mmCIF file of C-alpha atoms and ligand atoms in Angstrom:
data_model
loop_
_atom_site.group_PDB
_atom_site.id
_atom_site.type_symbol
_atom_site.label_atom_id
_atom_site.label_comp_id
_atom_site.label_asym_id
_atom_site.label_seq_id
_atom_site.Cartn_x
_atom_site.Cartn_y
_atom_site.Cartn_z
ATOM 1 C CA MET A 389 9.387 21.885 -10.578
ATOM 2 C CA ALA A 390 6.349 20.325 -8.386
ATOM 3 C CA ALA A 391 6.799 18.275 -5.837
ATOM 4 C CA LYS A 392 6.341 14.985 -5.720
ATOM 5 C CA THR A 393 3.573 12.986 -3.527
ATOM 6 C CA ALA A 394 5.572 11.684 -0.529
ATOM 7 C CA TYR A 395 5.745 8.145 0.037
ATOM 8 C CA ARG A 396 3.091 6.320 2.838
ATOM 9 C CA PHE A 397 4.742 3.435 4.772
ATOM 10 C CA THR A 398 3.036 0.770 6.609
ATOM 11 C CA PHE A 399 3.938 -2.629 7.596
ATOM 12 C CA GLY A 400 2.139 -5.327 9.635
ATOM 13 C CA PRO A 401 2.586 -5.916 13.070
ATOM 14 C CA TRP A 402 3.821 -9.123 12.381
ATOM 15 C CA ASN A 403 7.039 -7.945 11.284
ATOM 16 C CA ILE A 404 8.257 -7.294 14.878
ATOM 17 C CA SER A 405 8.727 -10.837 15.833
ATOM 18 C CA THR A 406 10.096 -13.548 17.954
ATOM 19 C CA GLY A 407 12.300 -15.087 15.537
ATOM 20 C CA ALA A 408 10.312 -18.604 16.043
ATOM 21 C CA ASP A 409 10.780 -20.934 12.899
ATOM 22 C CA PRO A 410 9.844 -24.710 12.114
ATOM 23 C CA PHE A 411 12.877 -25.433 13.671
ATOM 24 C CA GLY A 412 13.042 -23.837 17.412
ATOM 25 C CA PRO A 413 11.322 -21.700 19.447
ATOM 26 C CA PRO A 414 10.884 -18.130 20.323
ATOM 27 C CA VAL A 415 14.718 -16.360 20.737
ATOM 28 C CA ARG A 416 13.025 -12.851 21.503
ATOM 29 C CA GLU A 417 10.047 -11.908 23.936
ATOM 30 C CA GLU A 418 6.935 -11.227 22.524
ATOM 31 C CA VAL A 419 5.826 -7.416 22.201
ATOM 32 C CA ALA A 420 2.777 -6.202 22.943
ATOM 33 C CA PHE A 421 0.148 -5.121 20.498
ATOM 34 C CA ALA A 422 -0.148 -1.964 21.990
ATOM 35 C CA ALA A 423 3.869 -1.442 22.218
ATOM 36 C CA LYS A 424 4.134 -2.428 18.336
ATOM 37 C CA ILE A 425 1.661 0.186 17.906
ATOM 38 C CA ARG A 426 3.855 2.598 19.687
ATOM 39 C CA GLU A 427 6.982 1.462 17.348
ATOM 40 C CA TYR A 428 5.537 2.705 13.939
ATOM 41 C CA LYS A 429 6.193 6.627 14.756
ATOM 42 C CA LYS A 430 9.354 6.569 16.310
ATOM 43 C CA LEU A 431 10.228 4.541 12.612
ATOM 44 C CA GLY A 432 8.623 6.928 10.681
ATOM 45 C CA PHE A 433 5.625 4.427 9.516
ATOM 46 C CA ASP A 434 2.486 6.231 8.873
ATOM 47 C CA GLY A 435 -0.132 3.361 8.734
ATOM 48 C CA VAL A 436 -0.308 -0.120 9.516
ATOM 49 C CA GLN A 437 -2.115 -3.464 7.873
ATOM 50 C CA PHE A 438 -3.713 -6.147 9.754
ATOM 51 C CA HIS A 439 -4.741 -9.328 9.596
ATOM 52 C CA ASP A 440 -8.340 -9.314 11.294
ATOM 53 C CA ASP A 441 -7.286 -11.554 14.218
ATOM 54 C CA ASP A 442 -4.513 -8.618 14.931
ATOM 55 C CA VAL A 443 -7.078 -6.731 15.331
ATOM 56 C CA CYS A 444 -9.419 -9.222 17.747
ATOM 57 C CA PRO A 445 -10.078 -12.957 18.117
ATOM 58 C CA ALA A 446 -11.978 -14.107 15.194
ATOM 59 C CA GLU A 447 -14.329 -15.952 17.537
ATOM 60 C CA LEU A 448 -16.040 -12.967 19.314
ATOM 61 C CA ASP A 449 -19.791 -11.978 19.003
ATOM 62 C CA HIS A 450 -20.327 -9.135 17.191
ATOM 63 C CA ALA A 451 -20.994 -6.709 19.858
ATOM 64 C CA ALA A 452 -17.519 -7.966 21.239
ATOM 65 C CA MET A 453 -16.221 -7.377 18.266
ATOM 66 C CA THR A 454 -16.987 -4.023 17.482
ATOM 67 C CA LYS A 455 -16.172 -2.998 20.854
ATOM 68 C CA ALA A 456 -12.642 -4.610 20.334
ATOM 69 C CA VAL A 457 -12.358 -2.638 16.967
ATOM 70 C CA ALA A 458 -12.860 0.389 18.751
ATOM 71 C CA GLU A 459 -10.108 0.344 21.212
ATOM 72 C CA VAL A 460 -8.178 -0.508 18.362
ATOM 73 C CA LYS A 461 -8.974 2.172 16.025
ATOM 74 C CA LYS A 462 -8.757 4.816 19.126
ATOM 75 C CA MET A 463 -5.088 3.385 20.097
ATOM 76 C CA VAL A 464 -3.910 3.691 16.328
ATOM 77 C CA GLU A 465 -5.541 6.800 15.727
ATOM 78 C CA GLY A 466 -3.972 8.453 18.804
ATOM 79 C CA GLU A 467 -0.631 7.127 17.549
ATOM 80 C CA GLY A 468 -1.781 9.445 14.240
ATOM 81 C CA LEU A 469 -1.807 6.043 11.981
ATOM 82 C CA PHE A 470 -3.966 4.775 10.002
ATOM 83 C CA VAL A 471 -5.337 1.284 8.878
ATOM 84 C CA GLU A 472 -4.373 0.142 5.235
ATOM 85 C CA PHE A 473 -6.062 -2.822 4.965
ATOM 86 C CA ILE A 474 -7.270 -6.006 6.610
ATOM 87 C CA ALA A 475 -6.503 -9.585 5.648
ATOM 88 C CA PRO A 476 -8.756 -12.521 7.076
ATOM 89 C CA ARG A 477 -6.206 -14.915 8.125
ATOM 90 C CA LEU A 478 -7.654 -17.803 6.135
ATOM 91 C CA TRP A 479 -4.677 -20.414 6.981
ATOM 92 C CA GLU A 480 -4.524 -21.027 10.481
ATOM 93 C CA HIS A 481 -8.377 -22.330 11.805
ATOM 94 C CA PRO A 482 -9.126 -26.084 11.810
ATOM 95 C CA ARG A 483 -12.068 -25.557 9.109
ATOM 96 C CA THR A 484 -9.194 -24.088 6.553
ATOM 97 C CA ILE A 485 -6.745 -27.248 6.490
ATOM 98 C CA ASP A 486 -8.042 -28.016 3.287
ATOM 99 C CA GLY A 487 -8.000 -24.303 1.692
ATOM 100 C CA ALA A 488 -10.292 -21.998 2.233
ATOM 101 C CA TYR A 489 -12.435 -21.061 -0.359
ATOM 102 C CA THR A 490 -11.222 -24.018 -2.774
ATOM 103 C CA ALA A 491 -12.216 -26.513 0.428
ATOM 104 C CA ASN A 492 -13.347 -29.577 -0.808
ATOM 105 C CA SER A 493 -16.116 -29.285 2.417
ATOM 106 C CA ALA A 494 -18.961 -27.051 1.697
ATOM 107 C CA GLU A 495 -19.188 -26.272 5.303
ATOM 108 C CA ASP A 496 -15.749 -24.983 4.798
ATOM 109 C CA ARG A 497 -15.747 -22.933 2.109
ATOM 110 C CA LYS A 498 -18.963 -21.576 3.693
ATOM 111 C CA TYR A 499 -16.575 -20.636 6.886
ATOM 112 C CA ALA A 500 -14.172 -18.956 4.797
ATOM 113 C CA ILE A 501 -16.701 -16.355 3.106
ATOM 114 C CA GLU A 502 -18.272 -15.639 6.422
ATOM 115 C CA ARG A 503 -14.677 -14.820 7.987
ATOM 116 C CA SER A 504 -14.023 -12.397 5.071
ATOM 117 C CA LYS A 505 -16.951 -11.016 5.728
ATOM 118 C CA ARG A 506 -16.472 -10.239 8.980
ATOM 119 C CA ALA A 507 -13.213 -8.852 7.735
ATOM 120 C CA ILE A 508 -14.812 -6.356 5.643
ATOM 121 C CA ASP A 509 -17.422 -5.047 8.488
ATOM 122 C CA ILE A 510 -14.031 -5.190 10.624
ATOM 123 C CA ALA A 511 -12.140 -2.659 7.958
ATOM 124 C CA ASN A 512 -15.309 -0.237 7.802
ATOM 125 C CA LEU A 513 -15.228 -0.492 11.913
ATOM 126 C CA LEU A 514 -11.466 1.265 11.466
ATOM 127 C CA GLY A 515 -11.972 3.317 8.077
ATOM 128 C CA CYS A 516 -10.284 1.252 5.805
ATOM 129 C CA ARG A 517 -11.581 0.261 2.119
ATOM 130 C CA ASN A 518 -8.801 -2.110 1.499
ATOM 131 C CA ILE A 519 -9.250 -6.096 1.768
ATOM 132 C CA VAL A 520 -6.035 -8.274 0.910
ATOM 133 C CA LEU A 521 -6.874 -11.834 0.136
ATOM 134 C CA TRP A 522 -3.479 -13.712 0.299
ATOM 135 C CA LEU A 523 -5.025 -17.376 -1.047
ATOM 136 C CA ALA A 524 -2.642 -19.246 1.487
ATOM 137 C CA ARG A 525 -3.765 -22.408 1.025
ATOM 138 C CA GLU A 526 -5.877 -22.040 -2.225
ATOM 139 C CA GLY A 527 -4.092 -25.217 -3.931
ATOM 140 C CA THR A 528 -2.370 -28.362 -3.513
ATOM 141 C CA TYR A 529 -0.330 -31.200 -2.018
ATOM 142 C CA ILE A 530 -0.966 -33.742 -4.676
ATOM 143 C CA ARG A 531 -2.994 -32.450 -8.037
ATOM 144 C CA GLU A 532 -5.788 -35.107 -7.698
ATOM 145 C CA ALA A 533 -7.141 -33.751 -4.530
ATOM 146 C CA LYS A 534 -9.291 -31.097 -5.681
ATOM 147 C CA ASP A 535 -10.972 -30.174 -9.148
ATOM 148 C CA PRO A 536 -8.566 -27.177 -10.216
ATOM 149 C CA ILE A 537 -10.940 -26.301 -12.805
ATOM 150 C CA THR A 538 -14.027 -25.783 -10.033
ATOM 151 C CA ALA A 539 -11.777 -24.301 -7.380
ATOM 152 C CA VAL A 540 -10.890 -20.928 -9.699
ATOM 153 C CA GLY A 541 -14.689 -20.982 -9.995
ATOM 154 C CA ARG A 542 -14.999 -20.767 -5.838
ATOM 155 C CA ILE A 543 -12.136 -18.318 -5.743
ATOM 156 C CA VAL A 544 -14.302 -15.789 -8.034
ATOM 157 C CA ASP A 545 -17.718 -16.879 -6.287
ATOM 158 C CA ALA A 546 -15.505 -15.814 -2.986
ATOM 159 C CA VAL A 547 -14.565 -12.846 -4.297
ATOM 160 C CA ASN A 548 -17.749 -11.539 -5.446
ATOM 161 C CA ALA A 549 -19.499 -12.705 -2.178
ATOM 162 C CA GLN A 550 -16.817 -9.950 -0.704
ATOM 163 C CA LEU A 551 -18.125 -7.457 -3.703
ATOM 164 C CA GLU A 552 -21.530 -8.249 -2.765
ATOM 165 C CA HIS A 553 -20.960 -7.679 0.907
ATOM 166 C CA ASP A 554 -19.941 -4.181 0.846
ATOM 167 C CA LYS A 555 -20.382 -2.182 -2.357
ATOM 168 C CA ASN A 556 -17.091 0.413 -1.212
ATOM 169 C CA ILE A 557 -14.646 -2.482 -0.149
ATOM 170 C CA ARG A 558 -11.993 -2.776 -2.875
ATOM 171 C CA ILE A 559 -9.757 -6.730 -3.018
ATOM 172 C CA LEU A 560 -6.655 -6.749 -3.296
ATOM 173 C CA GLY A 561 -5.160 -10.494 -4.234
ATOM 174 C CA GLU A 562 -1.880 -10.996 -2.982
ATOM 175 C CA MET A 563 -0.535 -13.987 -5.155
ATOM 176 C CA LYS A 564 2.315 -16.314 -3.999
ATOM 177 C CA PRO A 565 3.341 -19.363 -6.083
ATOM 178 C CA ASN A 566 3.950 -22.226 -3.377
ATOM 179 C CA GLU A 567 4.634 -22.343 0.396
ATOM 180 C CA PRO A 568 2.547 -23.519 2.161
ATOM 181 C CA MET A 569 1.052 -25.141 -0.543
ATOM 182 C CA ASP A 570 3.104 -27.137 -3.010
ATOM 183 C CA GLN A 571 1.474 -25.987 -5.979
ATOM 184 C CA ALA A 572 -1.057 -22.672 -5.447
ATOM 185 C CA TYR A 573 -4.300 -22.272 -8.275
ATOM 186 C CA LEU A 574 -3.799 -19.007 -8.493
ATOM 187 C CA PRO A 575 0.273 -18.509 -8.390
ATOM 188 C CA THR A 576 1.060 -15.349 -10.121
ATOM 189 C CA VAL A 577 -0.095 -11.698 -10.618
ATOM 190 C CA GLY A 578 -0.928 -12.724 -14.102
ATOM 191 C CA HIS A 579 -3.270 -15.155 -13.164
ATOM 192 C CA PHE A 580 -5.383 -12.701 -10.379
ATOM 193 C CA MET A 581 -5.317 -10.586 -13.019
ATOM 194 C CA GLY A 582 -6.836 -12.631 -15.588
ATOM 195 C CA LEU A 583 -9.380 -13.058 -13.163
ATOM 196 C CA LEU A 584 -10.402 -10.367 -11.509
ATOM 197 C CA TYR A 585 -11.669 -8.761 -15.047
ATOM 198 C CA ARG A 586 -14.604 -11.650 -14.639
ATOM 199 C CA THR A 587 -15.777 -10.845 -10.568
ATOM 200 C CA ALA A 588 -18.814 -8.678 -10.495
ATOM 201 C CA ASP A 589 -16.849 -5.232 -10.266
ATOM 202 C CA PRO A 590 -13.950 -6.004 -11.761
ATOM 203 C CA SER A 591 -13.120 -1.533 -10.678
ATOM 204 C CA ARG A 592 -12.717 -2.729 -7.050
ATOM 205 C CA VAL A 593 -10.466 -5.899 -7.710
ATOM 206 C CA GLY A 594 -6.775 -4.920 -8.329
ATOM 207 C CA VAL A 595 -3.555 -6.201 -6.327
ATOM 208 C CA LEU A 596 -1.033 -6.288 -3.893
ATOM 209 C CA ILE A 597 2.784 -7.306 -5.239
ATOM 210 C CA GLU A 598 5.251 -8.629 -3.132
ATOM 211 C CA SER A 599 9.209 -9.089 -4.413
ATOM 212 C CA ALA A 600 9.685 -12.672 -3.052
ATOM 213 C CA HIS A 601 6.396 -14.014 -4.037
ATOM 214 C CA SER A 602 7.513 -13.042 -7.955
ATOM 215 C CA ILE A 603 10.705 -13.924 -6.815
ATOM 216 C CA LEU A 604 9.453 -17.520 -6.098
ATOM 217 C CA ALA A 605 8.072 -17.379 -9.323
ATOM 218 C CA GLY A 606 10.857 -17.157 -10.965
ATOM 219 C CA LEU A 607 9.406 -13.377 -12.157
ATOM 220 C CA ASP A 608 11.293 -9.853 -11.625
ATOM 221 C CA PRO A 609 9.095 -8.271 -9.094
ATOM 222 C CA SER A 610 9.560 -4.782 -11.326
ATOM 223 C CA ASP A 611 7.997 -6.250 -14.478
ATOM 224 C CA ASP A 612 5.424 -7.718 -12.118
ATOM 225 C CA MET A 613 4.514 -4.135 -10.974
ATOM 226 C CA ALA A 614 4.739 -2.568 -14.239
ATOM 227 C CA PHE A 615 2.307 -4.861 -15.493
ATOM 228 C CA ALA A 616 -0.177 -4.404 -13.002
ATOM 229 C CA LEU A 617 0.433 -0.441 -13.301
ATOM 230 C CA TRP A 618 -0.276 -0.626 -16.557
ATOM 231 C CA HIS A 619 -3.786 -1.907 -15.811
ATOM 232 C CA LYS A 620 -4.153 0.478 -12.868
ATOM 233 C CA LYS A 621 -4.380 -1.892 -10.829
ATOM 234 C CA LEU A 622 -1.091 -1.841 -8.423
ATOM 235 C CA TRP A 623 -2.795 -1.018 -5.301
ATOM 236 C CA SER A 624 -0.162 -1.832 -2.759
ATOM 237 C CA VAL A 625 2.845 -3.852 -2.713
ATOM 238 C CA HIS A 626 4.776 -5.922 0.284
ATOM 239 C CA LEU A 627 8.942 -4.611 -0.592
ATOM 240 C CA ASN A 628 11.540 -7.325 0.751
ATOM 241 C CA ASP A 629 13.724 -9.668 -0.589
ATOM 242 C CA GLN A 630 14.782 -13.050 -1.225
ATOM 243 C CA ASN A 631 17.709 -15.076 -2.074
ATOM 244 C CA GLY A 632 16.851 -17.325 -4.680
ATOM 245 C CA LEU A 633 14.078 -20.249 -5.255
ATOM 246 C CA LYS A 634 13.662 -21.216 -1.408
ATOM 247 C CA TYR A 635 11.852 -21.169 1.502
ATOM 248 C CA ASP A 636 9.561 -17.149 1.529
ATOM 249 C CA GLN A 637 12.391 -15.699 3.337
ATOM 250 C CA ASP A 638 11.181 -12.167 3.568
ATOM 251 C CA LYS A 639 14.738 -10.395 4.105
ATOM 252 C CA THR A 640 15.397 -6.970 4.111
ATOM 253 C CA PHE A 641 14.583 -4.928 1.554
ATOM 254 C CA GLY A 642 17.424 -4.542 -1.333
ATOM 255 C CA SER A 643 19.396 -6.761 0.535
ATOM 256 C CA VAL A 644 20.186 -9.950 -1.924
ATOM 257 C CA ASP A 645 19.634 -7.863 -5.202
ATOM 258 C CA LEU A 646 20.528 -3.742 -4.970
ATOM 259 C CA ARG A 647 20.177 -3.801 -8.830
ATOM 260 C CA ARG A 648 16.561 -5.829 -9.099
ATOM 261 C CA ALA A 649 15.515 -3.083 -5.636
ATOM 262 C CA PHE A 650 17.023 -0.217 -7.379
ATOM 263 C CA ASN A 651 14.711 -1.318 -10.587
ATOM 264 C CA THR A 652 11.199 -1.382 -8.692
ATOM 265 C CA VAL A 653 12.049 1.863 -7.004
ATOM 266 C CA SER A 654 12.173 2.738 -10.541
ATOM 267 C CA VAL A 655 8.898 1.807 -11.937
ATOM 268 C CA LEU A 656 7.188 2.815 -9.065
ATOM 269 C CA GLU A 657 8.810 6.222 -9.236
ATOM 270 C CA ARG A 658 8.145 5.990 -12.894
ATOM 271 C CA ALA A 659 4.390 5.788 -12.847
ATOM 272 C CA ASN A 660 3.949 7.752 -9.733
ATOM 273 C CA TYR A 661 2.714 5.128 -7.499
ATOM 274 C CA ALA A 662 2.514 7.686 -4.456
ATOM 275 C CA ALA A 663 0.221 9.839 -6.097
ATOM 276 C CA SER A 664 -2.272 6.916 -7.403
ATOM 277 C CA GLY A 665 -3.259 6.642 -3.501
ATOM 278 C CA GLY A 666 -0.591 3.241 -3.314
ATOM 279 C CA CYS A 667 1.084 2.985 0.783
ATOM 280 C CA ILE A 668 4.969 1.191 0.470
ATOM 281 C CA GLY A 669 4.104 -1.950 2.494
ATOM 282 C CA LEU A 670 7.277 -3.858 4.163
ATOM 283 C CA ASP A 671 6.881 -7.141 4.381
ATOM 284 C CA VAL A 672 10.213 -8.252 5.898
ATOM 285 C CA LYS A 673 11.761 -10.577 9.104
ATOM 286 C CA ALA A 674 14.153 -10.119 11.255
ATOM 287 C CA MET A 675 16.745 -12.666 11.061
ATOM 288 C CA ARG A 676 16.582 -15.343 13.735
ATOM 289 C CA THR A 677 19.749 -14.306 15.462
ATOM 290 C CA THR A 678 19.076 -10.693 15.683
ATOM 291 C CA LYS A 679 18.626 -9.495 19.489
ATOM 292 C CA GLN A 680 15.598 -7.778 21.120
ATOM 293 C CA ALA A 681 17.161 -4.512 21.059
ATOM 294 C CA ASP A 682 17.646 -4.441 17.416
ATOM 295 C CA GLN A 683 14.418 -6.116 17.047
ATOM 296 C CA THR A 684 12.777 -3.629 14.318
ATOM 297 C CA LYS A 685 15.998 -2.672 12.396
ATOM 298 C CA HIS A 686 15.292 -4.517 9.219
ATOM 299 C CA LEU A 687 11.915 -2.172 9.384
ATOM 300 C CA ALA A 688 14.194 0.924 10.082
ATOM 301 C CA ASN A 689 16.851 -0.416 7.073
ATOM 302 C CA SER A 690 14.363 -1.552 4.627
ATOM 303 C CA LYS A 691 12.925 2.262 4.825
ATOM 304 C CA GLU A 692 15.850 3.550 4.424
ATOM 305 C CA MET A 693 16.774 1.286 1.609
ATOM 306 C CA PHE A 694 13.706 2.266 -0.413
ATOM 307 C CA LEU A 695 14.843 6.167 0.522
ATOM 308 C CA ARG A 696 18.241 5.980 -0.838
ATOM 309 C CA LEU A 697 17.108 4.152 -4.191
ATOM 310 C CA VAL A 698 15.018 6.690 -4.522
ATOM 311 C CA GLU A 699 17.367 9.217 -4.590
ATOM 312 C CA VAL A 700 19.161 7.049 -6.757
ATOM 313 C CA ALA A 701 16.476 6.951 -8.945
ATOM 314 C CA ARG A 702 16.233 10.473 -9.460
ATOM 315 C CA SER A 703 19.290 10.625 -10.269
ATOM 316 C CA VAL A 704 19.153 8.726 -13.035
ATOM 317 C CA ASP A 705 19.849 11.205 -16.745
ATOM 318 C CA VAL A 706 16.845 10.123 -18.115
ATOM 319 C CA LYS A 707 18.397 11.879 -21.407
ATOM 320 C CA LYS A 708 22.018 9.291 -21.344
ATOM 321 C CA VAL A 709 19.322 6.262 -20.755
ATOM 322 C CA GLU A 710 17.344 7.565 -24.114
ATOM 323 C CA GLU A 711 20.634 7.873 -26.019
ATOM 324 C CA CYS A 712 21.664 4.306 -24.893
ATOM 325 C CA ARG A 713 18.553 2.956 -25.745
ATOM 326 C CA ALA A 714 18.340 5.044 -29.278
ATOM 327 C CA ALA A 715 22.275 3.314 -29.975
ATOM 328 C CA ARG A 716 20.653 -0.254 -28.740
ATOM 329 C CA ASP A 717 24.430 0.703 -26.370
ATOM 330 C CA TYR A 718 23.113 -1.706 -23.598
ATOM 331 C CA GLU A 719 26.571 -2.607 -22.862
ATOM 332 C CA GLY A 720 26.802 1.358 -21.841
ATOM 333 C CA LEU A 721 23.428 1.568 -20.069
ATOM 334 C CA GLU A 722 24.361 -1.603 -17.582
ATOM 335 C CA PHE A 723 27.563 0.460 -16.853
ATOM 336 C CA TYR A 724 25.766 3.562 -15.982
ATOM 337 C CA VAL A 725 23.436 2.100 -13.868
ATOM 338 C CA LEU A 726 26.059 -0.120 -11.988
ATOM 339 C CA GLY A 727 28.205 3.419 -11.540
ATOM 340 C CA LYS A 728 24.650 4.933 -10.209
ATOM 341 C CA LEU A 729 24.514 2.233 -7.089
ATOM 342 C CA MET A 730 28.330 2.822 -6.758
ATOM 343 C CA ARG A 731 27.345 6.108 -6.397
ATOM 344 C CA GLN A 732 30.061 6.933 -8.900
HETATM 345 C C1 3MF B 1605 3.188 -14.357 2.731
HETATM 346 C C2 3MF B 1605 3.197 -13.388 3.463
HETATM 347 C C3 3MF B 1605 1.956 -12.873 4.776
HETATM 348 C C4 3MF B 1605 1.246 -11.788 3.406
HETATM 349 C C5 3MF B 1605 -0.071 -11.768 4.588
HETATM 350 C C6 3MF B 1605 -0.796 -10.511 4.365
HETATM 351 C C7 3MF B 1605 3.083 -12.407 6.407
HETATM 352 O O1 3MF B 1605 4.422 -14.606 2.237
HETATM 353 O O2 3MF B 1605 3.872 -12.407 2.368
HETATM 354 O O3 3MF B 1605 2.857 -11.794 5.405
HETATM 355 O O4 3MF B 1605 1.522 -10.812 3.370
HETATM 356 O O5 3MF B 1605 -0.194 -12.062 5.248
HETATM 357 O O6 3MF B 1605 -2.554 -11.027 3.481
HETATM 358 MG MG1 MG B 1606 3.504 -10.253 2.158
#
């Protein structure tokens, strides 16, 4: 049998964090950017995901930005890494308080689009063609705050402005139903998929699916991924785990529901996701109780969980599964899968 395409693993530098949360200050020392980049290879990762302002401050003029990006490129390439995507951080600036593309102020919407185009320029300088849009503040706290119909159109306009800014760039929507907003305008993968076919160039628009975001929407991540895979639109993932419908937890992959993680891995294996060029991105947070010396354990553990589940998925007897399906013996199938997960 031909060797399968190896999975490529990525994460963003925000996954190494100080442990500050809305209820308490940092509990670990801040790690310098360059030191974070040096961790990747040690942890067995291949590439980096960036917010635009992880690369350089958003206020830099064009010349200073170009220079700063060149330094980061050198640093990343020096470590033998590649940049998987750039995500414009459209949720921290004073001009994005009321949303970015859907803000009621025309000036603020203009800022969001300009900032997104700038993120595309940064991506180009880094030799990367993926832009991830996590539409953090495109929604409302109260329904009456914005015109929801206009809002949907404004998101399409913003995507189009980016597709037109650069004819090579690809846009990946990362959908999340709530947090920070009470209700997001495009809460699920399905919502964004319904919209992407109406953009100026649907062939350059796809999705990044985060496990926790699907779970927060009451959906199963593996089914969300299967839906996007059928459309050939699953271009990246953020694997993690989530314990029920509460705040976004970004737990270690597989740590809450092993079977759900197994099904996620199985669907990626079944679709030969790695061969299509997609990376295995992790978006995981260390527990606040984690000590400084262990601040990357959650990343190593998530990757290891993924690889172990790949082994389990590959050990599944396809014939046995098909027999159970044909006989409608789902009790038997379930018990077989549980046994596999217990390595029995
Ligand atoms: C929010 C997220 C973010 C996004 C990241 C890239 C911290 O819930 O998951 O990760 O993935 O900003 O768009
Ligand atoms: Mg994420």
